[in-house]
Coordinates of C-alpha atoms in Angstrom, one line a residue:
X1 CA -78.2 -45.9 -29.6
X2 CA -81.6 -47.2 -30.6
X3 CA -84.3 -45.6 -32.5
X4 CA -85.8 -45.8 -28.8
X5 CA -83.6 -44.0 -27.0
X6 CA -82.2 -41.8 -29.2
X7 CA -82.4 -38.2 -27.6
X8 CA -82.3 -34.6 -29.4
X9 CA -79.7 -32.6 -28.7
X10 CA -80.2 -28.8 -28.0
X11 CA -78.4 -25.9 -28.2
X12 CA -78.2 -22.4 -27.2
X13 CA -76.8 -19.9 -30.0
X14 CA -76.2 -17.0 -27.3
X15 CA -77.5 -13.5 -29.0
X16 CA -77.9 -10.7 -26.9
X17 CA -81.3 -9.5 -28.2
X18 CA -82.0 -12.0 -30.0
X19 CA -81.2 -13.3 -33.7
X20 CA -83.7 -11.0 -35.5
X21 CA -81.9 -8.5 -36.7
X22 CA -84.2 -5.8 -35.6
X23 CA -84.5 -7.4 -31.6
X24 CA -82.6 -4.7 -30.2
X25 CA -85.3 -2.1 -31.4
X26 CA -88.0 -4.3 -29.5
X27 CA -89.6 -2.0 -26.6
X28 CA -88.9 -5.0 -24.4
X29 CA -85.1 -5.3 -25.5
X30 CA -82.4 -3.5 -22.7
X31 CA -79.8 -2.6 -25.1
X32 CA -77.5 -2.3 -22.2
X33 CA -77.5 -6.0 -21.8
X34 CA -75.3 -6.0 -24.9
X35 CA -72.2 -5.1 -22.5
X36 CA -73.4 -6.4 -19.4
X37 CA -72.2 -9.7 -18.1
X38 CA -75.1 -10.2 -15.8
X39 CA -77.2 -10.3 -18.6
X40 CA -75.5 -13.2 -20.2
X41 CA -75.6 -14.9 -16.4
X42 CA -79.1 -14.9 -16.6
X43 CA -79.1 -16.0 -20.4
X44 CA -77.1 -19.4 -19.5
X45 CA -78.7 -20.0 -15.9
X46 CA -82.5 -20.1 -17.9
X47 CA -80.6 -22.7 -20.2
X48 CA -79.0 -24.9 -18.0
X49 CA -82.1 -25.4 -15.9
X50 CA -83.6 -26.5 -18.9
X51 CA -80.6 -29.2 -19.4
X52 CA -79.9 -27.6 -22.8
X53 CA -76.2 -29.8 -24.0
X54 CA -74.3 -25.9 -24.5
X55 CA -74.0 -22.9 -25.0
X56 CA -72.8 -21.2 -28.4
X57 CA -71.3 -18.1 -29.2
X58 CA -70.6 -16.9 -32.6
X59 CA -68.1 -14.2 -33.8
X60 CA -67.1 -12.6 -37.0
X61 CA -63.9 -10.3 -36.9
X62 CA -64.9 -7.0 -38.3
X63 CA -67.9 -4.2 -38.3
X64 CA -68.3 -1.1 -40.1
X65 CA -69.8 2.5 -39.3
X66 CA -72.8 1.7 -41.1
X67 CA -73.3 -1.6 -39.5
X68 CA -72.8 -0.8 -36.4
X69 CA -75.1 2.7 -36.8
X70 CA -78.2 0.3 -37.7
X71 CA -77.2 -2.8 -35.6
X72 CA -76.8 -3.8 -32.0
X73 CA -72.9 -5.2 -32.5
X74 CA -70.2 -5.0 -30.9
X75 CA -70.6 -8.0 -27.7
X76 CA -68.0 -9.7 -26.1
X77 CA -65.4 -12.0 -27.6
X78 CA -66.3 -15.2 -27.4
X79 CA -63.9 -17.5 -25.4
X80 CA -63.6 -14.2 -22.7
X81 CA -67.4 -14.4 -22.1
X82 CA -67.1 -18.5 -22.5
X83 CA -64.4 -18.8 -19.4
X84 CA -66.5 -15.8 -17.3
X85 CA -69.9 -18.2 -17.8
X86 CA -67.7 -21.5 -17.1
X87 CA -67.6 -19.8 -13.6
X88 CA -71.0 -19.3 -13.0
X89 CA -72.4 -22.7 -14.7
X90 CA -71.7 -26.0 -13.5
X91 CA -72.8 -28.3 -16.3
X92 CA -73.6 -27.0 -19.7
X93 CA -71.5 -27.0 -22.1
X94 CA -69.4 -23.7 -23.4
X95 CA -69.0 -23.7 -27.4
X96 CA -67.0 -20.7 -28.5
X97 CA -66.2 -19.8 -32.3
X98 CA -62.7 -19.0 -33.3
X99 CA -61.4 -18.8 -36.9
X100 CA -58.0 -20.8 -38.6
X101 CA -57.6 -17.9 -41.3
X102 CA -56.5 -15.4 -38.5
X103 CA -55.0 -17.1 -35.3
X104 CA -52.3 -19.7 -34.6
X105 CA -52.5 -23.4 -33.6
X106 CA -50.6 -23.0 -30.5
X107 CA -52.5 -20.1 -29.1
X108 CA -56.0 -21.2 -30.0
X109 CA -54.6 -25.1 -28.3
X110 CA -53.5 -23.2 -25.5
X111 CA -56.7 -21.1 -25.2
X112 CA -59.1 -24.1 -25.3
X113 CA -57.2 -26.1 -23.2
X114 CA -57.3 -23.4 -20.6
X115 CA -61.0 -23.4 -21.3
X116 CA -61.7 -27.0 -20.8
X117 CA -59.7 -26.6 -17.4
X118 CA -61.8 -23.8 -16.2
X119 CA -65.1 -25.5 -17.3
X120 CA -64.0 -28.9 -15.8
X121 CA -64.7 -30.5 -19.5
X122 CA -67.1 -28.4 -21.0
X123 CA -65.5 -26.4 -23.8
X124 CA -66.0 -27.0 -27.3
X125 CA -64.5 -25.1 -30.6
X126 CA -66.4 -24.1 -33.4
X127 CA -64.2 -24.0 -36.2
X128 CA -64.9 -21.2 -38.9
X129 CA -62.5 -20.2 -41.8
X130 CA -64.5 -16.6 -42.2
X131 CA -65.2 -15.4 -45.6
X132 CA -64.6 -11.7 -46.2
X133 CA -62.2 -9.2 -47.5
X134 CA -63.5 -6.9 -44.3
X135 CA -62.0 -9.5 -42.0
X136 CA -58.8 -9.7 -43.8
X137 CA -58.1 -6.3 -43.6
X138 CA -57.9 -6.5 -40.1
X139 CA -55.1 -8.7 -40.1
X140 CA -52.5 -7.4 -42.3
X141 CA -54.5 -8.8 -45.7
X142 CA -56.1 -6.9 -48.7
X143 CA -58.3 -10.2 -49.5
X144 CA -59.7 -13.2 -47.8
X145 CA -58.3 -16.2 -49.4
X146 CA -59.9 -18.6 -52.0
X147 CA -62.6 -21.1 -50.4
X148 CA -60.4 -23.8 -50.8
X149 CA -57.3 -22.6 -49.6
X150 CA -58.6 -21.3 -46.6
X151 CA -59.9 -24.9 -46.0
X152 CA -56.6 -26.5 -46.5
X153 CA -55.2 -24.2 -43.8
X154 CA -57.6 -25.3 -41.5
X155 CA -57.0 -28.9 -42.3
X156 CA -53.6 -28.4 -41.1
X157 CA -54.5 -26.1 -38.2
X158 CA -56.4 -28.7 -36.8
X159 CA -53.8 -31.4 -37.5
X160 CA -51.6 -29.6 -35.6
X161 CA -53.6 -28.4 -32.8
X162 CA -54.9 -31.8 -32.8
X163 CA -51.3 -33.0 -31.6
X164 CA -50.4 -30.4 -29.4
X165 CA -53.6 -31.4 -27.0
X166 CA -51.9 -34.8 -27.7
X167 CA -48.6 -33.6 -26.6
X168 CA -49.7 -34.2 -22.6
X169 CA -50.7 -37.9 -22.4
X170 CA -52.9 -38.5 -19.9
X171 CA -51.0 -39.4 -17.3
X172 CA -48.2 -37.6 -17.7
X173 CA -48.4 -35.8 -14.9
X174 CA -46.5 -37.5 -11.8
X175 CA -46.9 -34.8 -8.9
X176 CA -44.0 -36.9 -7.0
X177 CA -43.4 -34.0 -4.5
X178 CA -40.7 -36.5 -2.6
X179 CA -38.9 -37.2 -5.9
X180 CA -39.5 -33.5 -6.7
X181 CA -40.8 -35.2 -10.3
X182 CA -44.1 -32.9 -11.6
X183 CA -43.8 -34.6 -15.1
X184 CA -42.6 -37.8 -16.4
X185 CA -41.1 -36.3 -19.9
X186 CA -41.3 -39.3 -21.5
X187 CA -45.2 -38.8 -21.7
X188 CA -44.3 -35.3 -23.1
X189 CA -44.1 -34.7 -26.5
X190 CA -42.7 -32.2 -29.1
X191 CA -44.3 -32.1 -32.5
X192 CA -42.0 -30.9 -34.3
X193 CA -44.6 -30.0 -37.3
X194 CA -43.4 -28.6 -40.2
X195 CA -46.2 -27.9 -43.0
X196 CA -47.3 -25.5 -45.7
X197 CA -48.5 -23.3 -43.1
X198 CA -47.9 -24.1 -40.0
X199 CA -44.2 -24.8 -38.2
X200 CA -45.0 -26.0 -34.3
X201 CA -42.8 -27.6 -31.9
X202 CA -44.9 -28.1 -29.5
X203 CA -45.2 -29.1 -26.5
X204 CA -48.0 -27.7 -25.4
X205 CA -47.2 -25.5 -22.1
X206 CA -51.1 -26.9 -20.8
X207 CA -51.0 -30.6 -19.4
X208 CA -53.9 -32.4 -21.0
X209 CA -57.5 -31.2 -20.3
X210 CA -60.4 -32.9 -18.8
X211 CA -62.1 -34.0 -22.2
X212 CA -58.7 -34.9 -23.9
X213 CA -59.3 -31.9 -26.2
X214 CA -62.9 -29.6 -27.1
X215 CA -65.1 -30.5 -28.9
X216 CA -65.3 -29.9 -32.3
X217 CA -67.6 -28.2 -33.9
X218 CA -68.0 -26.9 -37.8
X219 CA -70.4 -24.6 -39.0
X220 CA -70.2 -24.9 -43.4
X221 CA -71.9 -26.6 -45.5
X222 CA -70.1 -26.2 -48.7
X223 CA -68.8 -29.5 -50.6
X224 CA -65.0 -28.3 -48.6
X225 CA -67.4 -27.4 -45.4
X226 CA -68.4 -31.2 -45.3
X227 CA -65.6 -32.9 -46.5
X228 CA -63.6 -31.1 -43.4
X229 CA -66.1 -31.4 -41.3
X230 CA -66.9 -35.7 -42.0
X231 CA -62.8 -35.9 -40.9
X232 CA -63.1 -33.7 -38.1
X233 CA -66.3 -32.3 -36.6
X234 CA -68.1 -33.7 -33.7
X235 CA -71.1 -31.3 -33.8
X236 CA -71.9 -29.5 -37.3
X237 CA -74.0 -26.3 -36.9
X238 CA -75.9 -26.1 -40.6
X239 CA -79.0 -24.1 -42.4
X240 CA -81.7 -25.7 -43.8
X241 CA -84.9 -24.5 -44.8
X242 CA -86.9 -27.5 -45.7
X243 CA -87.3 -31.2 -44.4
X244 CA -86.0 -32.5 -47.5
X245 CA -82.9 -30.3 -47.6
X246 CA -81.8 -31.4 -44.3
X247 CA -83.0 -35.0 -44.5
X248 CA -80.3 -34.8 -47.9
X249 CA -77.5 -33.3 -46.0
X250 CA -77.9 -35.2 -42.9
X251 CA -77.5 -38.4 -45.2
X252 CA -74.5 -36.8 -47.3
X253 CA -72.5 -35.9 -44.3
X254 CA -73.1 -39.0 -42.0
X255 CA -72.0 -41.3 -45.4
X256 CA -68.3 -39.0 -45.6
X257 CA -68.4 -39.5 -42.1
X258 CA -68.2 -43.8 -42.5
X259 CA -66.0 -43.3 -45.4
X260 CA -63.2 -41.6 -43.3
X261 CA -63.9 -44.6 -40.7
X262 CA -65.5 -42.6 -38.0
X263 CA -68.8 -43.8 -36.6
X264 CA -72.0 -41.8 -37.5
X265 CA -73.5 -41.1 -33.7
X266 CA -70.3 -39.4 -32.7
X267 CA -71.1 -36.6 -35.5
X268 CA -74.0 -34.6 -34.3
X269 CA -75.9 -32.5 -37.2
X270 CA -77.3 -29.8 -35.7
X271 CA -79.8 -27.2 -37.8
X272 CA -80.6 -23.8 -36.5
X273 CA -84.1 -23.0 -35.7
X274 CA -85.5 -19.5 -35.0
X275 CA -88.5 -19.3 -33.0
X276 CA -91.5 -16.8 -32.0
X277 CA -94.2 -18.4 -30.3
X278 CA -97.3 -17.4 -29.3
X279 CA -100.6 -19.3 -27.5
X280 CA -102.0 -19.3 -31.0
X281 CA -100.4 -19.1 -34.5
X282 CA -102.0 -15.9 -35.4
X283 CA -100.6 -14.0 -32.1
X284 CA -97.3 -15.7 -33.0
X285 CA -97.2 -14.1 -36.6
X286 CA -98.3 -11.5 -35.5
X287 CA -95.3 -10.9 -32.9
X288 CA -93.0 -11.9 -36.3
X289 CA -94.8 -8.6 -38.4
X290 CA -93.8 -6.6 -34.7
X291 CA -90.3 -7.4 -35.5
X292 CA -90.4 -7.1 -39.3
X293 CA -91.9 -3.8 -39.0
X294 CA -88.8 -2.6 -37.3
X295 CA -86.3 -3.1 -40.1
X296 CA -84.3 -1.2 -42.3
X297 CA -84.5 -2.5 -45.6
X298 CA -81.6 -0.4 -46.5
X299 CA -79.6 -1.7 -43.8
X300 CA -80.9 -5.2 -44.4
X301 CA -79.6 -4.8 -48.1
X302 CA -76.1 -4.3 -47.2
X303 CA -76.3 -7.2 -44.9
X304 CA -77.8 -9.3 -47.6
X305 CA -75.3 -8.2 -50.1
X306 CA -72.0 -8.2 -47.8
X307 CA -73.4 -12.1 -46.9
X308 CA -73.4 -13.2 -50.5
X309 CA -70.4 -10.9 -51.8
X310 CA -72.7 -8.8 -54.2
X311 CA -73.5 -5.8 -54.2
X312 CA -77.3 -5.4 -54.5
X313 CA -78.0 -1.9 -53.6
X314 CA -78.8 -0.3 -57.1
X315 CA -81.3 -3.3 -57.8
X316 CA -85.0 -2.3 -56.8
X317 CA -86.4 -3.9 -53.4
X318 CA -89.8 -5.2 -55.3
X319 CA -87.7 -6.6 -58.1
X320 CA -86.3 -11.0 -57.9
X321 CA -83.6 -11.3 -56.8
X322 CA -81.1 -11.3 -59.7
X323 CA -79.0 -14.1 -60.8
X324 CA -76.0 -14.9 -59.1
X325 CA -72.9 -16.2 -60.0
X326 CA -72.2 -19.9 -59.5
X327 CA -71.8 -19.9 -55.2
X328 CA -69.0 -22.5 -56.1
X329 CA -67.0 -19.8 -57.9
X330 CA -67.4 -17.1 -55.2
X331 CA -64.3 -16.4 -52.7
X332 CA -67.1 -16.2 -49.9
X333 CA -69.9 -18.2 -47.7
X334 CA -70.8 -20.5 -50.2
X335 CA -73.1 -22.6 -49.0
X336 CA -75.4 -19.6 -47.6
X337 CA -75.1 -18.1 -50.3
X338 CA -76.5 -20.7 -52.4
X339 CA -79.0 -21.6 -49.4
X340 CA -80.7 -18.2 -50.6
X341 CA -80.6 -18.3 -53.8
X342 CA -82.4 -21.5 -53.8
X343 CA -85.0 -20.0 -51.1
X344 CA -85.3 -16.7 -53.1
X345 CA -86.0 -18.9 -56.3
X346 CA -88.6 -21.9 -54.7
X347 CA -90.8 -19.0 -53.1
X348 CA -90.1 -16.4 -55.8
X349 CA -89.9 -13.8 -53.8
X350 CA -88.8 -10.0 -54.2
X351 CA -85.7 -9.1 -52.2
X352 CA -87.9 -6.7 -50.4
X353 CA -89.5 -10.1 -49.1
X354 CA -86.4 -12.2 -48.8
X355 CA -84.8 -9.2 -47.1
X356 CA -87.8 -10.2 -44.1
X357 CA -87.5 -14.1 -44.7
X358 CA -83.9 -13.5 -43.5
X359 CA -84.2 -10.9 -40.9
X360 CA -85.1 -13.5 -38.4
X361 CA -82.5 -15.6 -38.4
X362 CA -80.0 -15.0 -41.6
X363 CA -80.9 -18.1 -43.5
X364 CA -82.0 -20.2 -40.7
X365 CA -85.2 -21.9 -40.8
X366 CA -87.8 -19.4 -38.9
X367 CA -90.9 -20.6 -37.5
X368 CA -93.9 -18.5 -36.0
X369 CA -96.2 -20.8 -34.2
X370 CA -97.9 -22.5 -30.9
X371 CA -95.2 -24.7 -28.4
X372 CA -96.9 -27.8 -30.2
X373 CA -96.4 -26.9 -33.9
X374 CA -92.7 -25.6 -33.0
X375 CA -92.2 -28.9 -31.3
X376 CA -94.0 -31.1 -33.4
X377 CA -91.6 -29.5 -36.3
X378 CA -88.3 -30.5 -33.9
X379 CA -89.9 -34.2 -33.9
X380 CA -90.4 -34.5 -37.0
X381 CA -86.9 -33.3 -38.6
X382 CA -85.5 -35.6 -35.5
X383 CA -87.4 -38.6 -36.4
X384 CA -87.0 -38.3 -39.4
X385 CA -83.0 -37.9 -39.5
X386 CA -82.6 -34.7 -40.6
X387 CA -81.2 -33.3 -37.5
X388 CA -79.6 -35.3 -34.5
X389 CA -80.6 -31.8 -32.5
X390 CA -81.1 -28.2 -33.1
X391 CA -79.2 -24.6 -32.0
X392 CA -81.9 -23.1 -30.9
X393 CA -81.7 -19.0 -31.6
X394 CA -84.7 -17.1 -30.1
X395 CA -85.9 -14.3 -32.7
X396 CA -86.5 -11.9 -29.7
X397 CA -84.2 -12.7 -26.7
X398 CA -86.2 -11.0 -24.4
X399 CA -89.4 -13.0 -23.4
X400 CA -88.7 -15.7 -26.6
X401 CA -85.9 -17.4 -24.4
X402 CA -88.7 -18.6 -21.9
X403 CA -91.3 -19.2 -23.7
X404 CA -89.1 -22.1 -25.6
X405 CA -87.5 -22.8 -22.9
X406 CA -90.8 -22.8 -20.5
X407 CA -93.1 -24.7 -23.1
X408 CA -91.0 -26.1 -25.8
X409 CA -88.6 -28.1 -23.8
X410 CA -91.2 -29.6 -21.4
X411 CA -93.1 -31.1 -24.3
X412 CA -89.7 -32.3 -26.1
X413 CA -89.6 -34.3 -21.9
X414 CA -92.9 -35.7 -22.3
X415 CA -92.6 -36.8 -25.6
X416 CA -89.3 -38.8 -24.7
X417 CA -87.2 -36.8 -27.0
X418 CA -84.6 -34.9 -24.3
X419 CA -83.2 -35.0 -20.9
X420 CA -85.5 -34.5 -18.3
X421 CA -81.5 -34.3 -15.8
X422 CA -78.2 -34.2 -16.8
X423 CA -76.3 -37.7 -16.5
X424 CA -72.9 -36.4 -17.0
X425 CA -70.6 -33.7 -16.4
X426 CA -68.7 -33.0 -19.6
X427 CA -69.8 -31.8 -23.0
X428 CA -68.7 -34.9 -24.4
X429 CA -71.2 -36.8 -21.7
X430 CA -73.8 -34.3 -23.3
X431 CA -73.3 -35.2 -27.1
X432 CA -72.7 -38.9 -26.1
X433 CA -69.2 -38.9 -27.1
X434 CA -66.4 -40.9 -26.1
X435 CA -62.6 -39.7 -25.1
X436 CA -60.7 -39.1 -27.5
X437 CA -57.6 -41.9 -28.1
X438 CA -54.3 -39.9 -27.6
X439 CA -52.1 -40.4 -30.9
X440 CA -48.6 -40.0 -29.1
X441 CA -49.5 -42.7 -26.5
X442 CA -50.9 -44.8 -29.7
X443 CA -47.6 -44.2 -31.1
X444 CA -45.6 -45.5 -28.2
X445 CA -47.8 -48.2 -27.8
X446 CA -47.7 -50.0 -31.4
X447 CA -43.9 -48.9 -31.2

């Protein structure tokens, strides 16, 4: 793809109020949207009229009184709500977030297969490890395992679940009502996988899906976050706060990418980006201060500190933030946590005022401004290649979902930079991105 033609990919990172953490407090927010499926309907029929590529959905596995008594948590698990939507869209894609530290290969295979089926080709995974002892404790654990542990089991959950979408070769299935032959079993294949983890025999009891398998999408950033993610990702969800930050990663991750022999374009590197616009900058920073004015700096402390696996509640709000531990030597989200250090450190700000530079977006890069300087910014992070594409996560859902959607995206048209129509049906068509070879018919072939 030439420097010409070279289009921006964009996502939706569904929230139901939005991704400010006070949204939900917003006199325009209907907090009973949070449950209500019709809400989310209307959420992904705005974005596929715009031609966004997908849909994402987060998840993290636990809550707590306190969180939930200050916070509007508690939606929908995300591959429910993902095959529901897959009903009522026809063309964007349907990203759902599930994590290798507390599922199993087949079930998570099984369940994404089942997806992509649903969809017609439109699912894709987003592959988290989680990071916190809360999470564990709701499945049988006292601790969340060391970073790099955790990453070795998802090497070999996707290894496996890998093979067991592999396990139906495309044209396995015969449908010979005559010969009363559904499958030819030679095209059928049991894995029998046996690993430090993991022990599958497969097959898989889903024939082979529309897009061969989901695709796969990583969200860390860590030094184990890109090394997993240059073998296997197709789409990487990152933070970044400044130009030169991403314009680093992008170029550390698309170089592991070559080195494990994959080819750069099929590896999309896609920031988040938190916008509030407004028809001039003032009125736009001044719908920010709305939002920031509707915090709970106590709340946002525990969320700050439960993020970075410190405890920061006896440290005063208009103090610096004090100096962490190495984020390489912490069991937790690494690379966030080192993303606000480094942002707490280049502003020098107090807590009290990283405690708002987060609130919109929870290390994303936030920007208050006019449809031309929020587009503008996309074009220049794209041209510059420090993004192939953004996930796009509206401050306030309400009202901040159009106006991107309504002003953004038809300047990103007329600039050349996205889709004015989709030309495919399939997330893969979307992100540009070919079938993926099976490895059991590759076997059989060079056999």
């Amino acid at each position: 793809m030439t420097k010409q033609t070279r289009q921006m990919h964009l996502n939706l990172f569904l929230s139901s109020m939005g991704h400010h953490e006070a949204a939900w407090r917003h006199p325009s927010s209907n907090l009973k949207g949070v449950h209500d499926f019709n809400h989310y309907q209307e959420l992904a029929r705005k974005a596929e009229a715009a031609k966004l590529d997908s849909l994402f959905l987060a998840d993290r596995y636990a809550t707590s009184p306190t969180a939930v008594q200050y916070g509007a948590l508690g939606g929908f698990e995300p591959l429910t709500l993902l095959s529901a939507l897959a009903v009522v869209t026809k063309r964007i894609g349907l990203i759902a977030t599930v994590s290798t530290s507390f599922n199993e290969p087949y079930n998570v295979a099984r369940r994404f297969a089942s997806l992509d089926h649903l969809s017609q080709g439109r699912a894709g995974w987003n592959i988290i490890t989680s990071g916190t002892d809360s999470e564990a404790q709701n499945f049988n654990l006292e601790h969340i395992a060391g970073h790099q542990e955790r990453y070795e089991r998802a090497t070999e959950f996707v290894e496996v679940t890998a093979k067991l979408w592999d396990s139906w070769e495309e044209e396995a299935l015969i449908r010979d009502k005559k010969a009363g032959i559904y499958a030819d079993r030679n095209k059928v294949h049991e894995l029998h996988h046996k690993g430090k983890f993991f022990s599958v025999r497969g097959p898989l009891n889903t024939a082979r899906s529309p897009q061969g398998r989901p695709i796969l999408v990583q969200a860390g950033s860590s030094e184990d976050g890109k090394d997993f993610a240059s073998q296997w990702a197709e789409a990487i969800f990152t933070a970044q706060q400044t130009l030169e930050d991403a314009q680093t990663f992008y170029a550390d991750v698309k170089a592991r990418v070559l080195q494990h022999g994959r080819e750069t374009e099929h590896v999309k590197i896609l920031p988040g980006i938190c916008p509030i616009i407004g028809k001039t900058e003032a009125e736009a920073k001044e719908k920010e201060a709305e939002l920031h004015e509707l915090t709970n700096p106590a709340y946002s402390l525990l969320q700050l500190s439960n993020r970075i696996g410190i405890d920061l509640t006896a440290h005063p709000l208009d103090a610096p933030l004090p100096e962490l531990p190495d984020s390489s030597k912490i069991p937790g989200h690494q690379s966030r946590t080192k993303l606000i250090q480094e942002l707490a450190g280049r502003e020098k700000l107090t807590i009290r005022q990283l405690l708002l530079r987060l609130a919109g977006g929870r290390g994303h890069k936030t920007i208050a401004g006019t449809p031309k300087q929020i587009t503008d910014e996309l074009e220049a992070w794209f041209v510059s290649y420090a993004a192939d594409g953004f996930n796009i996560m509206p401050q306030l859902m309400n009202g901040g979902l159009d106006d991107f959607l309504e002003q953004v995206v038809p300047e990103l048209q007329r600039r050349g930079l996205f889709r004015t129509s989709y030309t495919g049906t399939t997330l893969r068509d979307h992100y540009g991105l070919p079938l993926p070879a099976n490895s059991f018919a590759k076997a059989r072939v060079y056999h």
